[in-house]
Amino acid sequence: MAQSPPRSGRPPIQQLQTVADLLDTPTLARLYAHILQHGPVTVSELVDELDVPQGTAYDYMQNLETAGLVEKVREQRPYEYDAESITLTLSTDGETQTITPALIAAVARRDQDEDIDIYIERHGLDGLAVALEYASEYVDGTVNHRIAARELDLSPLEAEIILQALEPVATEYADFGRVY
């Protein structure tokens, strides 16, 4: 069955590089996540609210717009931008992982939350994605830190730390349906 292209008109493979950049660049991820949650916004608002250098904000906005992840919704100055929610599922050797706005938001917190940064260093982005699934269930009350520890093969303390670090993301992105 054919699918219509995203609103950007750009096919998913062409957006892959920008999605990879989002996962690798916490500041870029913060801009995207903020626009998705609070858009439409101007670049000046992003600079003020996120404490991002103006030049960086304009460069990143151009990258996001070129990839079709954000679009101008106001054609007169100051331009306002809104974000397109993305979900990208990757499969390799029988393993499947889905990149969601919530995962991007978790990566966006890496520079400001040492617990998330350490977790990514130890367990990688795939590990963070799985921990985010448990954080969603933790917020719902269907999982506690001991169950998550057992399933993630972590100490109960490490599980509690990452679940608490990811709890705000799981809560904020619950409205998007699938958090993980």
Short mmCIF file of N, CA and C in Angstrom, two decimals, residues 60-136:
data_model
loop_
_atom_site.label_atom_id
_atom_site.label_comp_id
_atom_site.label_asym_id
_atom_site.label_seq_id
_atom_site.Cartn_x
_atom_site.Cartn_y
_atom_site.Cartn_z
N TYR A 60 20.71 25.51 13.19
CA TYR A 60 19.94 24.30 13.48
C TYR A 60 18.54 24.38 12.90
N MET A 61 17.93 25.55 12.94
CA MET A 61 16.60 25.70 12.37
C MET A 61 16.64 25.45 10.87
N GLN A 62 17.68 25.94 10.21
CA GLN A 62 17.82 25.70 8.78
C GLN A 62 17.96 24.21 8.50
N ASN A 63 18.76 23.50 9.31
CA ASN A 63 18.91 22.05 9.14
C ASN A 63 17.58 21.33 9.32
N LEU A 64 16.83 21.70 10.35
CA LEU A 64 15.55 21.06 10.62
C LEU A 64 14.53 21.37 9.53
N GLU A 65 14.56 22.61 9.04
CA GLU A 65 13.63 22.99 7.98
C GLU A 65 13.97 22.28 6.68
N THR A 66 15.24 22.20 6.34
CA THR A 66 15.68 21.51 5.12
C THR A 66 15.27 20.04 5.15
N ALA A 67 15.37 19.43 6.34
CA ALA A 67 14.99 18.02 6.48
C ALA A 67 13.49 17.82 6.54
N GLY A 68 12.75 18.92 6.66
CA GLY A 68 11.30 18.80 6.71
C GLY A 68 10.75 18.47 8.08
N LEU A 69 11.57 18.59 9.12
CA LEU A 69 11.10 18.30 10.47
C LEU A 69 10.44 19.51 11.12
N VAL A 70 10.74 20.70 10.61
CA VAL A 70 10.03 21.91 11.02
C VAL A 70 9.66 22.68 9.76
N GLU A 71 8.64 23.49 9.89
CA GLU A 71 8.25 24.33 8.76
C GLU A 71 7.82 25.69 9.26
N LYS A 72 8.00 26.69 8.38
CA LYS A 72 7.52 28.03 8.70
C LYS A 72 6.00 28.02 8.63
N VAL A 73 5.40 28.54 9.67
CA VAL A 73 3.94 28.63 9.66
C VAL A 73 3.50 30.09 9.57
N ARG A 74 4.46 30.98 9.60
CA ARG A 74 4.22 32.41 9.41
C ARG A 74 5.28 32.91 8.45
N GLU A 75 4.86 33.46 7.33
CA GLU A 75 5.80 33.84 6.26
C GLU A 75 6.32 35.27 6.39
N GLN A 76 5.92 35.97 7.43
CA GLN A 76 6.45 37.32 7.63
C GLN A 76 7.28 37.33 8.90
N ARG A 77 8.20 38.26 8.97
CA ARG A 77 9.09 38.34 10.13
C ARG A 77 8.35 38.85 11.36
N PRO A 78 8.63 38.32 12.52
CA PRO A 78 9.52 37.19 12.76
C PRO A 78 8.84 35.88 12.36
N TYR A 79 9.61 35.03 11.69
CA TYR A 79 9.08 33.75 11.25
C TYR A 79 8.74 32.89 12.46
N GLU A 80 7.66 32.15 12.34
CA GLU A 80 7.31 31.18 13.36
C GLU A 80 7.43 29.78 12.75
N TYR A 81 7.89 28.85 13.57
CA TYR A 81 8.12 27.49 13.12
C TYR A 81 7.33 26.51 13.97
N ASP A 82 6.88 25.45 13.33
CA ASP A 82 6.22 24.35 14.03
C ASP A 82 6.91 23.06 13.58
N ALA A 83 6.83 22.03 14.42
CA ALA A 83 7.54 20.79 14.14
C ALA A 83 6.58 19.67 13.74
N GLU A 84 7.08 18.80 12.91
CA GLU A 84 6.37 17.59 12.53
C GLU A 84 6.83 16.47 13.46
N SER A 85 5.88 15.77 14.04
CA SER A 85 6.22 14.63 14.89
C SER A 85 6.75 13.50 14.01
N ILE A 86 7.88 12.94 14.39
CA ILE A 86 8.47 11.88 13.60
C ILE A 86 8.48 10.58 14.38
N THR A 87 8.36 9.51 13.66
CA THR A 87 8.54 8.17 14.21
C THR A 87 9.28 7.39 13.13
N LEU A 88 10.42 6.87 13.49
CA LEU A 88 11.26 6.15 12.54
C LEU A 88 11.60 4.79 13.14
N THR A 89 11.20 3.74 12.48
CA THR A 89 11.48 2.39 12.96
C THR A 89 12.61 1.80 12.15
N LEU A 90 13.62 1.32 12.85
CA LEU A 90 14.80 0.73 12.21
C LEU A 90 14.87 -0.74 12.58
N SER A 91 15.19 -1.57 11.61
CA SER A 91 15.34 -3.01 11.84
C SER A 91 16.67 -3.46 11.27
N THR A 92 17.44 -4.16 12.09
CA THR A 92 18.70 -4.75 11.63
C THR A 92 18.86 -6.10 12.30
N ASP A 93 19.18 -7.10 11.52
CA ASP A 93 19.44 -8.45 12.03
C ASP A 93 18.38 -8.92 13.03
N GLY A 94 17.12 -8.67 12.72
CA GLY A 94 16.04 -9.13 13.57
C GLY A 94 15.74 -8.25 14.77
N GLU A 95 16.54 -7.25 15.02
CA GLU A 95 16.31 -6.31 16.11
C GLU A 95 15.60 -5.08 15.54
N THR A 96 14.59 -4.60 16.26
CA THR A 96 13.83 -3.43 15.82
C THR A 96 13.83 -2.40 16.93
N GLN A 97 14.03 -1.15 16.55
CA GLN A 97 13.97 -0.04 17.49
C GLN A 97 13.26 1.12 16.81
N THR A 98 12.46 1.84 17.58
CA THR A 98 11.72 2.97 17.04
C THR A 98 12.21 4.26 17.67
N ILE A 99 12.54 5.21 16.81
CA ILE A 99 12.94 6.55 17.26
C ILE A 99 11.67 7.39 17.30
N THR A 100 11.36 7.92 18.46
CA THR A 100 10.14 8.69 18.67
C THR A 100 10.51 10.08 19.17
N PRO A 101 9.55 11.00 19.16
CA PRO A 101 9.81 12.32 19.76
C PRO A 101 10.25 12.21 21.22
N ALA A 102 9.72 11.25 21.96
CA ALA A 102 10.11 11.09 23.36
C ALA A 102 11.58 10.69 23.48
N LEU A 103 12.05 9.81 22.62
CA LEU A 103 13.47 9.43 22.65
C LEU A 103 14.34 10.63 22.32
N ILE A 104 13.93 11.41 21.34
CA ILE A 104 14.69 12.61 21.00
C ILE A 104 14.70 13.59 22.18
N ALA A 105 13.56 13.72 22.87
CA ALA A 105 13.50 14.60 24.05
C ALA A 105 14.40 14.08 25.17
N ALA A 106 14.49 12.77 25.33
CA ALA A 106 15.38 12.22 26.35
C ALA A 106 16.84 12.53 26.01
N VAL A 107 17.20 12.38 24.74
CA VAL A 107 18.55 12.73 24.30
C VAL A 107 18.80 14.22 24.51
N ALA A 108 17.78 15.04 24.29
CA ALA A 108 17.91 16.49 24.45
C ALA A 108 18.29 16.87 25.88
N ARG A 109 17.94 16.04 26.84
CA ARG A 109 18.25 16.32 28.25
C ARG A 109 19.64 15.86 28.64
N ARG A 110 20.34 15.22 27.73
CA ARG A 110 21.64 14.64 28.03
C ARG A 110 22.64 15.66 28.58
N ASP A 111 22.69 16.84 28.00
CA ASP A 111 23.65 17.86 28.45
C ASP A 111 23.31 18.43 29.82
N GLN A 112 22.04 18.35 30.21
CA GLN A 112 21.62 18.94 31.48
C GLN A 112 21.35 17.91 32.57
N ASP A 113 21.30 16.65 32.22
CA ASP A 113 21.00 15.60 33.18
C ASP A 113 22.11 14.55 33.12
N GLU A 114 22.98 14.59 34.10
CA GLU A 114 24.13 13.70 34.12
C GLU A 114 23.71 12.23 34.17
N ASP A 115 22.58 11.94 34.81
CA ASP A 115 22.12 10.55 34.90
C ASP A 115 21.78 9.99 33.52
N ILE A 116 21.14 10.80 32.69
CA ILE A 116 20.83 10.35 31.33
C ILE A 116 22.12 10.21 30.53
N ASP A 117 23.03 11.15 30.67
CA ASP A 117 24.29 11.09 29.94
C ASP A 117 25.08 9.83 30.31
N ILE A 118 25.17 9.54 31.59
CA ILE A 118 25.91 8.34 32.03
C ILE A 118 25.22 7.08 31.52
N TYR A 119 23.89 7.07 31.56
CA TYR A 119 23.16 5.90 31.09
C TYR A 119 23.43 5.65 29.60
N ILE A 120 23.42 6.72 28.81
CA ILE A 120 23.71 6.57 27.38
C ILE A 120 25.14 6.07 27.18
N GLU A 121 26.08 6.60 27.94
CA GLU A 121 27.47 6.15 27.83
C GLU A 121 27.59 4.66 28.13
N ARG A 122 26.86 4.18 29.13
CA ARG A 122 26.96 2.78 29.54
C ARG A 122 26.14 1.83 28.66
N HIS A 123 24.96 2.29 28.23
CA HIS A 123 24.01 1.37 27.59
C HIS A 123 23.62 1.77 26.16
N GLY A 124 24.11 2.89 25.69
CA GLY A 124 23.83 3.34 24.33
C GLY A 124 22.41 3.84 24.15
N LEU A 125 22.13 4.31 22.94
CA LEU A 125 20.80 4.84 22.64
C LEU A 125 19.74 3.75 22.63
N ASP A 126 20.12 2.54 22.22
CA ASP A 126 19.16 1.44 22.27
C ASP A 126 18.75 1.15 23.71
N GLY A 127 19.72 1.17 24.60
CA GLY A 127 19.42 0.96 26.01
C GLY A 127 18.54 2.06 26.56
N LEU A 128 18.78 3.30 26.13
CA LEU A 128 17.94 4.41 26.57
C LEU A 128 16.51 4.24 26.06
N ALA A 129 16.36 3.80 24.82
CA ALA A 129 15.02 3.60 24.26
C ALA A 129 14.24 2.57 25.06
N VAL A 130 14.90 1.48 25.44
CA VAL A 130 14.23 0.45 26.24
C VAL A 130 13.91 0.99 27.63
N ALA A 131 14.85 1.72 28.24
CA ALA A 131 14.59 2.31 29.56
C ALA A 131 13.41 3.28 29.49
N LEU A 132 13.27 3.99 28.37
CA LEU A 132 12.15 4.92 28.20
C LEU A 132 10.82 4.17 28.16
N GLU A 133 10.81 2.98 27.57
CA GLU A 133 9.60 2.15 27.59
C GLU A 133 9.20 1.84 29.04
N TYR A 134 10.19 1.46 29.84
CA TYR A 134 9.92 1.16 31.25
C TYR A 134 9.54 2.41 32.02
N ALA A 135 10.12 3.55 31.66
CA ALA A 135 9.75 4.80 32.33
C ALA A 135 8.29 5.13 32.08
N SER A 136 7.80 4.85 30.89
CA SER A 136 6.40 5.08 30.58
C SER A 136 5.51 4.18 31.45
#
